[in-house]
XYZ file of C-alpha atoms in Angstrom:
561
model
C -7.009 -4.447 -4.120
C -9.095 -7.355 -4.990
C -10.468 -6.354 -8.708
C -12.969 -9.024 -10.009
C -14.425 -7.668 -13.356
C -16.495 -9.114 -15.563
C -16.112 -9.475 -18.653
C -18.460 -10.166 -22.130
C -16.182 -11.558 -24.818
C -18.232 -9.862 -27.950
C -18.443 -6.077 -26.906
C -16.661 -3.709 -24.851
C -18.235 -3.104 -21.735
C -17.898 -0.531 -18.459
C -16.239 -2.335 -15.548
C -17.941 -2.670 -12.464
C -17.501 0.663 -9.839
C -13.874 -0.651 -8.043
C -14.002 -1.875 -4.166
C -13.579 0.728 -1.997
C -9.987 1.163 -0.619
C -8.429 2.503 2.414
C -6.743 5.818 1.756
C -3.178 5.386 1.663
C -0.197 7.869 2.660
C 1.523 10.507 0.084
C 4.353 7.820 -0.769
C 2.293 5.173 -1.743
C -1.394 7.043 -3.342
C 0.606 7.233 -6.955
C 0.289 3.407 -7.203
C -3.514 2.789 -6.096
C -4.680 6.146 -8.003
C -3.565 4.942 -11.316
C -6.114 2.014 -11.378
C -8.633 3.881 -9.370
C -8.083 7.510 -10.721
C -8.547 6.525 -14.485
C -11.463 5.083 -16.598
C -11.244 1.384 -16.997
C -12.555 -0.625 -20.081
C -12.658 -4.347 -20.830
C -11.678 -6.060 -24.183
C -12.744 -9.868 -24.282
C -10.956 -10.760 -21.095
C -8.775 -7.803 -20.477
C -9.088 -4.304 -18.796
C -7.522 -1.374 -20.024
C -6.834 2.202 -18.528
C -8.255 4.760 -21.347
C -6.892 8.223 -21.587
C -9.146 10.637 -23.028
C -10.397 9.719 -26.102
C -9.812 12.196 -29.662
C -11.697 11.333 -33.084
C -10.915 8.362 -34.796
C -12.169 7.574 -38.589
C -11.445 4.487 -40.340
C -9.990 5.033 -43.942
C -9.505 2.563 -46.984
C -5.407 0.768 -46.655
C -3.225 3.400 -48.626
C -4.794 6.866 -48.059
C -2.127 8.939 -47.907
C -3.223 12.720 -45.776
C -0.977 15.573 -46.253
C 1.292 16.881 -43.473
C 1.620 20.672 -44.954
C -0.614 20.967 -41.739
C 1.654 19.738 -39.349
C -0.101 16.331 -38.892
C -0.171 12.895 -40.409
C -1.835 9.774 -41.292
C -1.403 6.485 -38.918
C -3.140 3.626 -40.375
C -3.465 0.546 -38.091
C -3.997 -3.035 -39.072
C -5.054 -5.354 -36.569
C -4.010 -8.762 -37.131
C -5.404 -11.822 -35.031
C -3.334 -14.451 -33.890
C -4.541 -16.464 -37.145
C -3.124 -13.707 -38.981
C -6.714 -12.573 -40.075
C -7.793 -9.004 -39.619
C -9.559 -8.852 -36.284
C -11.846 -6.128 -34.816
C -11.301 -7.521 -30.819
C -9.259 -4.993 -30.313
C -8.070 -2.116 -27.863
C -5.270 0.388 -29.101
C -4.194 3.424 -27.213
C -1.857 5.796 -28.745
C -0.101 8.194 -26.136
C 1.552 11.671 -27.167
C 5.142 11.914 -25.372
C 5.315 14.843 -27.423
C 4.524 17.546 -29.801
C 1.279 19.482 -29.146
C -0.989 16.527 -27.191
C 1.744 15.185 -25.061
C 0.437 14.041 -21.893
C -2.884 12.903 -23.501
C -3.831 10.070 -25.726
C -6.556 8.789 -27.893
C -8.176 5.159 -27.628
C -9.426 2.668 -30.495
C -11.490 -0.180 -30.067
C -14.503 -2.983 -31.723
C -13.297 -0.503 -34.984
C -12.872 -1.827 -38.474
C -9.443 -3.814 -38.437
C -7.921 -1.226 -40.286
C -8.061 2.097 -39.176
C -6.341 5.614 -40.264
C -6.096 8.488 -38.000
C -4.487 11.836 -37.863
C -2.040 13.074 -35.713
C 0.441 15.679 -34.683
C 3.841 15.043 -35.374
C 5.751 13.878 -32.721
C 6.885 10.641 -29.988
C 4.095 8.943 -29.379
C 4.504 5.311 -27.072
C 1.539 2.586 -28.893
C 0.281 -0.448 -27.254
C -2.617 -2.658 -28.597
C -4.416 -5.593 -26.867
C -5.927 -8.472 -29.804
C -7.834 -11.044 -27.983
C -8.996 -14.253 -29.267
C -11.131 -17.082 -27.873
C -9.488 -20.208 -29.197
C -11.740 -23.258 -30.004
C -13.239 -25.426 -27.311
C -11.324 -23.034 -24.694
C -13.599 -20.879 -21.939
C -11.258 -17.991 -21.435
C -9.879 -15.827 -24.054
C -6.125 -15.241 -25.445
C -4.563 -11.828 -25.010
C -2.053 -10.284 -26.906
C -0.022 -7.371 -25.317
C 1.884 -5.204 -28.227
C 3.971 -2.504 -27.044
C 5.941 0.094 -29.461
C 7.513 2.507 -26.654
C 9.151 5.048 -29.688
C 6.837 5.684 -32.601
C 8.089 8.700 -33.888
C 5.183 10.356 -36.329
C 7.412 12.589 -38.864
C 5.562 10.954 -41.723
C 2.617 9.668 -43.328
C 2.363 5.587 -42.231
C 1.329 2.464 -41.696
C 1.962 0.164 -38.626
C 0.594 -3.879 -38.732
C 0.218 -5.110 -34.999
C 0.391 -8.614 -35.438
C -1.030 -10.997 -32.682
C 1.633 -13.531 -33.957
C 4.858 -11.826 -32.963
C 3.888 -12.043 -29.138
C 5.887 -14.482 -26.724
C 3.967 -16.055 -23.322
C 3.995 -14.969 -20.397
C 4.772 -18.067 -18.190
C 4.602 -17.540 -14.438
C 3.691 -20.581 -11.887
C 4.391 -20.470 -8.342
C 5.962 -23.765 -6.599
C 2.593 -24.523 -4.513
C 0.247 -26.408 -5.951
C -2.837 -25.344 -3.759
C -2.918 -21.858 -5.768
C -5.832 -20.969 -7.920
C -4.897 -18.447 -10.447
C -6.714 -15.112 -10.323
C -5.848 -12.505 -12.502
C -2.616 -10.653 -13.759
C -1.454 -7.013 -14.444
C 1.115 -6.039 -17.124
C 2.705 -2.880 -16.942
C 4.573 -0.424 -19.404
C 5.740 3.039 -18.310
C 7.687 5.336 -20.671
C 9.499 8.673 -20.110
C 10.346 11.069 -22.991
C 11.345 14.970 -22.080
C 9.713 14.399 -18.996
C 6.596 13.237 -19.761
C 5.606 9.812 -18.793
C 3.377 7.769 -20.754
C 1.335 4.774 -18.855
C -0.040 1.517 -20.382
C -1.393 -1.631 -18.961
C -3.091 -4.808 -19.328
C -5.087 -6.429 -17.177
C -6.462 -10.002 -17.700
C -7.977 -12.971 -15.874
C -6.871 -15.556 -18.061
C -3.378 -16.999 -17.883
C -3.546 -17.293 -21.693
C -1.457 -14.123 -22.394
C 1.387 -13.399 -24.646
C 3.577 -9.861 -25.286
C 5.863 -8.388 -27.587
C 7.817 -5.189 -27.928
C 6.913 -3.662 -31.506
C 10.195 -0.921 -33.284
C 12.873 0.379 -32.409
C 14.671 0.665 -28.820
C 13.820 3.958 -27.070
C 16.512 5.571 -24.935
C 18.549 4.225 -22.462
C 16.511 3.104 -19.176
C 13.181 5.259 -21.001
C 11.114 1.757 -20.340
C 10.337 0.820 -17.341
C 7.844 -2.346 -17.218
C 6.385 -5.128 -14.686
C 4.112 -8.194 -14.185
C 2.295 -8.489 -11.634
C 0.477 -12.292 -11.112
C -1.862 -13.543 -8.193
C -3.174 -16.910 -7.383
C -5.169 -18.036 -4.238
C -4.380 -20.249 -1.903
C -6.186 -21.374 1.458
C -6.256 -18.524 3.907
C -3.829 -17.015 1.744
C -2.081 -15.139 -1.498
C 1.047 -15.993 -3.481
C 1.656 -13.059 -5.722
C 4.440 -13.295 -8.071
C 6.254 -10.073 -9.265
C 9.032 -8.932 -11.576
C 10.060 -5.388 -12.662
C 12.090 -4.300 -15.459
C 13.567 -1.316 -16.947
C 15.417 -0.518 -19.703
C 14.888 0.553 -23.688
C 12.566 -2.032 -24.576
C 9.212 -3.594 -23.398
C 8.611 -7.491 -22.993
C 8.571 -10.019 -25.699
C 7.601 -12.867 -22.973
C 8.463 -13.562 -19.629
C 9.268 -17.477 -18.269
C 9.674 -17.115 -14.674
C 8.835 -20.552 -12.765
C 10.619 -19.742 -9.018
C 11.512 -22.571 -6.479
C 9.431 -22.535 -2.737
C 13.161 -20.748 -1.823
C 12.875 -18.063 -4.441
C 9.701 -16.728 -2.385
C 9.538 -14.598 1.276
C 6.420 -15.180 3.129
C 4.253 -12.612 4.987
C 1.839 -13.987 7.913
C -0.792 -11.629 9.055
C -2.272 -12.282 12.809
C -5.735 -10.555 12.794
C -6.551 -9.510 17.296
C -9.268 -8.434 18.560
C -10.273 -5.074 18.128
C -12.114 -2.853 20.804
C -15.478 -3.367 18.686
C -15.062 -7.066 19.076
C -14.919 -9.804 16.078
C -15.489 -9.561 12.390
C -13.001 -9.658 9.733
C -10.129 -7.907 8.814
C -9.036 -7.112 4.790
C -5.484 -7.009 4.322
C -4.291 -5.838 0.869
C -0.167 -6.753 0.130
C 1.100 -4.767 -3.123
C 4.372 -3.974 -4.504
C 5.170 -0.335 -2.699
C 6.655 1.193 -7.260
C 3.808 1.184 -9.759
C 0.075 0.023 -10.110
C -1.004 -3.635 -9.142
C -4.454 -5.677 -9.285
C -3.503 -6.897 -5.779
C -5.808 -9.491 -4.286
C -7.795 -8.460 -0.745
C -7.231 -11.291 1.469
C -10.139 -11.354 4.300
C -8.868 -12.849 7.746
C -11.367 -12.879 10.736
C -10.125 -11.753 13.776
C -8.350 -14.717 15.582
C -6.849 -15.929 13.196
C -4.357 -15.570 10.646
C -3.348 -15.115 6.748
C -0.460 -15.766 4.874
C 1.504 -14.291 1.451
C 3.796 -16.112 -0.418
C 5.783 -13.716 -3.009
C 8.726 -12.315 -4.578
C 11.217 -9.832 -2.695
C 12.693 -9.115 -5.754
C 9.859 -7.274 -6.784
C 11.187 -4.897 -4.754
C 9.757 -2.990 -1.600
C 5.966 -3.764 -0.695
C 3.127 -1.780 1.212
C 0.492 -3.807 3.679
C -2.575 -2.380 4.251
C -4.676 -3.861 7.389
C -8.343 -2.869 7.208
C -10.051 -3.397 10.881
C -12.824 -4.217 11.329
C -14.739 -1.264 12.741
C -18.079 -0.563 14.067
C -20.818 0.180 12.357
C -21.401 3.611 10.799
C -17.836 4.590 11.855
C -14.893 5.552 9.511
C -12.701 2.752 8.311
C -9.737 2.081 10.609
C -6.736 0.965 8.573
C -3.136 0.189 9.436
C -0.189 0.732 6.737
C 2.939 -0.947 6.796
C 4.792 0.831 3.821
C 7.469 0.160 1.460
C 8.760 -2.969 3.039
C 11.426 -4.735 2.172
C 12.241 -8.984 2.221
C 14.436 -11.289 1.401
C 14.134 -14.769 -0.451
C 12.907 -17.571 2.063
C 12.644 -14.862 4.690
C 9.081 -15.406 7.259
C 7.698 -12.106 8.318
C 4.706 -12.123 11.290
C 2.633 -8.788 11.934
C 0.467 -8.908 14.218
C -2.942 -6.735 14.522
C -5.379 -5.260 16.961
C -3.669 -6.705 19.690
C -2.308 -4.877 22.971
C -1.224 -2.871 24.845
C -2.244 0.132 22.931
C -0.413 3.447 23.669
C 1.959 5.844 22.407
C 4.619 4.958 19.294
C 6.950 7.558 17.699
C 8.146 5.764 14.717
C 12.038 6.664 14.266
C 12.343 5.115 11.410
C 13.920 6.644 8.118
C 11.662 8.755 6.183
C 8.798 8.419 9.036
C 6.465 11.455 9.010
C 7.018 13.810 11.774
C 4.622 13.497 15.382
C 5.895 16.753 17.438
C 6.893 19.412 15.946
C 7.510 22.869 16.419
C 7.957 25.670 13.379
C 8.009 29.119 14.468
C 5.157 29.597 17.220
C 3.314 26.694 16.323
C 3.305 23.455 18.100
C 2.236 20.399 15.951
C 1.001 16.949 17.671
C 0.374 13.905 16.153
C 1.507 11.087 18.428
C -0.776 7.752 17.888
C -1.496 7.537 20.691
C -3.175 4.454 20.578
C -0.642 2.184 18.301
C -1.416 -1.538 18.656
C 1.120 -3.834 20.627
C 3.321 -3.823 17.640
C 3.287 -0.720 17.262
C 1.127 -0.048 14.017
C -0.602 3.133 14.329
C -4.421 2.992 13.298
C -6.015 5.719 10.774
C -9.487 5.798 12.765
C -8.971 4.450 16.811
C -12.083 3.619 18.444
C -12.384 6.111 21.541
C -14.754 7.438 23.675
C -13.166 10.718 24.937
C -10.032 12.234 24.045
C -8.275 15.573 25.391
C -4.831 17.745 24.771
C -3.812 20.098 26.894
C -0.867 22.546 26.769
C 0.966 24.718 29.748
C 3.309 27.771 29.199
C 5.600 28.337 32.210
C 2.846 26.264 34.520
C 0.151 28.988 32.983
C -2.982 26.996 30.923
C -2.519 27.796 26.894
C -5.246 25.776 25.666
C -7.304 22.573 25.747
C -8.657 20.112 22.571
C -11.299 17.905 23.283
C -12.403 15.370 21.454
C -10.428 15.095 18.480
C -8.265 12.437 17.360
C -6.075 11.428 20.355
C -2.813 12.467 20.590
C -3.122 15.338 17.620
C -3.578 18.887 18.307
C -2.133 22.493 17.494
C -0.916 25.245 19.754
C 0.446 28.950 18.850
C 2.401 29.793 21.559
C 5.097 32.974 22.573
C 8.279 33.258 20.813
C 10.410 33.217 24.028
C 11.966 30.383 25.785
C 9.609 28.762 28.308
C 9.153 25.298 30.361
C 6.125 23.037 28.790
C 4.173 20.481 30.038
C 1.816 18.635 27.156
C -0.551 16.621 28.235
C -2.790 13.604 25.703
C -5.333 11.384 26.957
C -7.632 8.658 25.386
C -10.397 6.861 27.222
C -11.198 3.858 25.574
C -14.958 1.673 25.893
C -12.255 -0.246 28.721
C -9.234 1.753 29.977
C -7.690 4.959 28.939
C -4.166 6.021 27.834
C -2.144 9.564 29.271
C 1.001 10.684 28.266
C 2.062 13.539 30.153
C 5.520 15.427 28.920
C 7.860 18.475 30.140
C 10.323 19.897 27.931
C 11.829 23.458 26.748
C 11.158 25.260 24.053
C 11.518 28.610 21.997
C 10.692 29.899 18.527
C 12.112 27.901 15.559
C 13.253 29.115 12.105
C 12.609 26.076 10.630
C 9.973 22.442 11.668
C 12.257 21.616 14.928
C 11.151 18.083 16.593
C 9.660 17.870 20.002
C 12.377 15.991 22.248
C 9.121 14.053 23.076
C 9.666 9.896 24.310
C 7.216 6.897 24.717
C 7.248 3.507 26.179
C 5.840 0.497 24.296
C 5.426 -2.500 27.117
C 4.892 -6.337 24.999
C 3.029 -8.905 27.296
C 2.598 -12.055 26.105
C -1.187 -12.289 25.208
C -3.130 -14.122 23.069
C -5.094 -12.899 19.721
C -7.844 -11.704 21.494
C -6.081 -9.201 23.473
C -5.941 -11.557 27.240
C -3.295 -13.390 29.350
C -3.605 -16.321 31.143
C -4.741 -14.974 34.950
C -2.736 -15.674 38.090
C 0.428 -16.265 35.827
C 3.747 -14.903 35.962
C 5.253 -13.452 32.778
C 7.878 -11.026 31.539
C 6.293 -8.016 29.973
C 8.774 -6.554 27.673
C 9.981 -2.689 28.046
C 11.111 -0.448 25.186
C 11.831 3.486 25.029
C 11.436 5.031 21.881
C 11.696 8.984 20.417
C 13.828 11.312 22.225
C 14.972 8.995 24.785
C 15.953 6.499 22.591
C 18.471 9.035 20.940
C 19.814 11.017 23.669
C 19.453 7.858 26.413
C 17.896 7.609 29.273
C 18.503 9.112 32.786
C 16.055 7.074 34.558
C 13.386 5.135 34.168
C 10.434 3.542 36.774
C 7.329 1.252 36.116
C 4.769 0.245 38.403
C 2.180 -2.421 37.966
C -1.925 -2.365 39.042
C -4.307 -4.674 39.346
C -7.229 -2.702 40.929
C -7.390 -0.441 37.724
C -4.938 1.895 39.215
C -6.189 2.839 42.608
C -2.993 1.013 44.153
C 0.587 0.729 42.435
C 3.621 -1.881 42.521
C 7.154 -1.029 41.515
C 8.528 -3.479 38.463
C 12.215 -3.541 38.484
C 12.866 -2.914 34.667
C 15.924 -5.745 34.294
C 17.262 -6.817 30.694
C 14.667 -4.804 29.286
C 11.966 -6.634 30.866
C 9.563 -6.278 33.885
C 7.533 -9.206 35.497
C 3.866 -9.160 36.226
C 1.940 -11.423 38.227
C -1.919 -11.290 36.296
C -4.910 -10.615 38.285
C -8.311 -13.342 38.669
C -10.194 -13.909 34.708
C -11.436 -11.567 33.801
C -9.689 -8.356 35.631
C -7.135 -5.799 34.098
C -3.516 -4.931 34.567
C -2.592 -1.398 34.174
C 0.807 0.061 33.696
C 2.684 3.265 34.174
C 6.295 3.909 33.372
C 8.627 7.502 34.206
C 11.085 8.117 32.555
C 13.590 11.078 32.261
C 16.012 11.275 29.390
C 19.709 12.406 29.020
C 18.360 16.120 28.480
C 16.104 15.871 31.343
C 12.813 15.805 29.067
C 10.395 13.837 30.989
C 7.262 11.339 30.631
C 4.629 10.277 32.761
C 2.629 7.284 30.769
C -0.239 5.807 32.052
C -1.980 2.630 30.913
C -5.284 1.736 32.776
C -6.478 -1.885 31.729
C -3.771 -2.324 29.602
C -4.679 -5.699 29.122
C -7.059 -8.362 30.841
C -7.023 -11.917 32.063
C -8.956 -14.993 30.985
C -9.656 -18.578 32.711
C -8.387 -20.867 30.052
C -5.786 -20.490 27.172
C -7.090 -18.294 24.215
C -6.143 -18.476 20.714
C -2.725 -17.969 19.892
């Protein structure tokens, strides 16, 4: 998410309404809806998330309340890093426990000193003091976080700008223009989880852990740091967790320390325009940076795998006035001076059933429901789209050879049948006409009643031709057009399998001998289409009938690559 507030350095101010973002999958919505979910404030440079606010007063140093009433007085002074009272300020107090756990009250642009009453109770405290040192344009930050403040008493806490450490990142490139930086503190007591965070755009920032350890692994904290680069990212990471939040973080890693992500932007079906890839650690809330990338060419992130897993989000470019079409690659994992390449947009489109651990379900059947959701039009790599651009799409369902239903014109490949309870022979039908070619998958199987969400023994075949980023192949060429079986097939093996090759947009058919996993096509005049179909029958004797018409078309000269 590329989040450029701005920011007055006398006042607090409202931040700017977010970008919009794609909508992301269960796993990964928890990390995007804690910056997008929540109210946002700025503080002379920073941005804060504010929990809902309860009534602050500010009271003379020394006023002692009474806590016959089950609450007690926490006086705050706010010290400046020139060990002045200051009033740039933004303290949040969060109850862990006691009667207002789960919520949490919010100070700021107060008098320096400032008494307030509260229950009893754990309570996790963090406190931003910014200051705008002489003859500098950006402002200094101070992060203090006290994950245990136990309130059992009347008291007095000083958060003191001077006790923070800095927080010294720098990647090994020196193209990269710093951005902006998140800092992180998460803390769990009894099972509720307190959230704090700092957000700044100046790499003047410092932080310090205030009292006493809380328990054993309680803290869990992270930094998150971005810079530019030319047609790229670097975002530096590193995640913590144990009973105490930062007091500074050096980390300077060498060009070795860092993996590196290159995303290849194709042609999509609506033509050009310009694709916005966001790449964010997959645990916890970042400020990641959008990176734009028009189609044909490419964009690259440099970062750190020991961040841990990461999410990619590929927005398409669509066509006007229709829905966002987004790809996710989710919770990723790297390794240090690995090179990663995904490529976008690009054919041949068709069927994928991800087997993958933890991949959602696409065929299903629970009870006398059938469930479908088969992308059926993945890109060539696979990545299934949120939105595909089609024209006409259909799903069809047969009992025994007898007609139980048709859906038209929703998105292609999903659909839902109730069926008998009794054994029977099936024959499932999807189809996707495109604004050039159309996709089919056409499977048999058995099936009966299920106590419990039973898979579909349903299989696909991908087919990789060599093309370029716009989607063509050199014409009159002969290349090897790889073949790969996934879902059912893939598990149980595969009895037999056939493809045929057209280049008159189906009307006439050539065998391909599959050999080494490979087939080899001879491309048509510029211009013109091949089209594929493959048959396959798997150990079980499930079958599939997949039909690709213009799979993929020719130009006259080499294309981008």
């Amino acid at each position: 998410m590329n989040v450029n507030w701005m920011h007055s350095p006398s006042s607090v101010s409202s931040v700017p309404a977010l970008p919009s973002l794609p909508a992301v999958p269960a796993r990964t919505a928890s990390r995007r809806a804690v910056l997008r979910g929540l109210g946002v404030a700025t503080v002379a440079g920073t941005a804060a998330v504010c929990l809902p606010a309860a009534a602050a007063h500010a009271a003379p140093a020394g006023r002692r309340t009474s806590g016959a009433s089950g609450t007690y007085a926490l006086t705050l002074v706010h010290l400046g890093r020139d060990g002045a009272p200051t009033t740039d300020y933004r303290t949040l107090l969060t109850a862990l426990s006691g009667p207002d756990a789960g919520t949490g009250r919010e100070l700021k642009k107060s008098p320096s000193t400032v008494t307030v009453q509260v229950p009893a109770g754990r309570y996790m405290l963090d406190s931003t003091l910014s200051t705008r040192p002489v003859g500098e344009e950006n402002w200094g930050n101070d992060w203090l976080v006290q994950p245990r403040l136990d309130i059992d008493r009347d008291m007095t806490l000083v958060l003191d700008a001077r006790v923070a450490r800095p927080v010294d990142i720098r990647p090994p490139v020196a193209d990269a223009r710093y951005e902006q930086t998140g800092v992180f503190a998460e803390v769990t007591y009894e099972g509720v989880t307190g959230f704090a965070n700092l957000m700044s755009m100046s790499l003047d920032l410092r932080v310090a852990h205030l009292g006493p350890d809380a328990e054993r692994g309680a803290v869990r904290t992270w930094v998150d740091m971005y810079w530019r680069r030319p047609g790229g990212v670097c975002a530096l990471g590193y995640a913590f967790r144990g009973e105490r939040a930062l007091s500074g973080l050096v980390r300077h890693p060498a060009p070795g320390d860092l993996a590196t992500l290159v995303v290849r932007a194709g042609g999509p079906a609506s033509g050009g325009g310009t694709a916005l890839v966001s790449f964010a650690p997959s645990a916890g809330a970042s400020p990641a940076l959008g990176l734009p990338v028009p189609a044909g060419t490419s964009g690259t992130f440099l970062f750190t795998p020991e961040r841990g897993a990461w999410d990619l989000v590929y927005g398409s470019p669509s066509e006007p006035e229709a829905p966002s079409n987004n790809y996710f690659v989710l919770s990723q994992s790297f390794t240090p001076g690995s090179t990663t390449v995904h490529t976008f947009d690009t054919p041949v489109l068709g069927p994928a059933l991800d087997s993958s651990h933890g991949a959602r379900p696409l065929a299903q059947r629970t009870g006398d429901t059938l469930d479908l959701a088969v992308p059926l039009l993945a890109d060539g790599e696979g990545h299934a789209p949120s939105s595909p651009l089609f024209t006409a799409s259909t799903v069809t369902l047969h009992r025994n050879g007898a007609l139980v239903g048709t859906r038209r014109g929703e998105k292609p490949g999903h659909a839902s049948f109730t069926v008998p309870a009794g054994r029977a022979a099936y024959r499932l039908t999807a189809s996707a006409t495109r604004s050039r070619g159309s996709v089919t998958a056409a499977w048999t199987f058995t099936s009966a009643a299920t106590a419990t969400a039973t898979d579909l023994p349903l299989s696909a075949v991908r087919f990789g031709p060599d093309v370029a980023l716009d989607g063509t192949a050199p014409a009159h060429t002969t290349s090897r057009v790889a073949v790969t079986v996934e879902g059912a097939a893939r598990r149980s093996g595969v009895r037999s399998l056939t493809v045929s090759v057209s280049t008159d947009r189906g009307a006439t058919w050539t065998r391909a001998a599959v050999t080494g996993g490979r087939i080899t096509v001879t491309t048509p005049g510029p211009g013109k289409a091949v089209s594929l179909r493959a048959e396959l029958t798997d150990a079980h004797g499930n079958t599939l009938t997949q039909t690709h018409i213009d799979a993929y078309v020719t130009r006259a000269a080499t294309g981008a690559r």
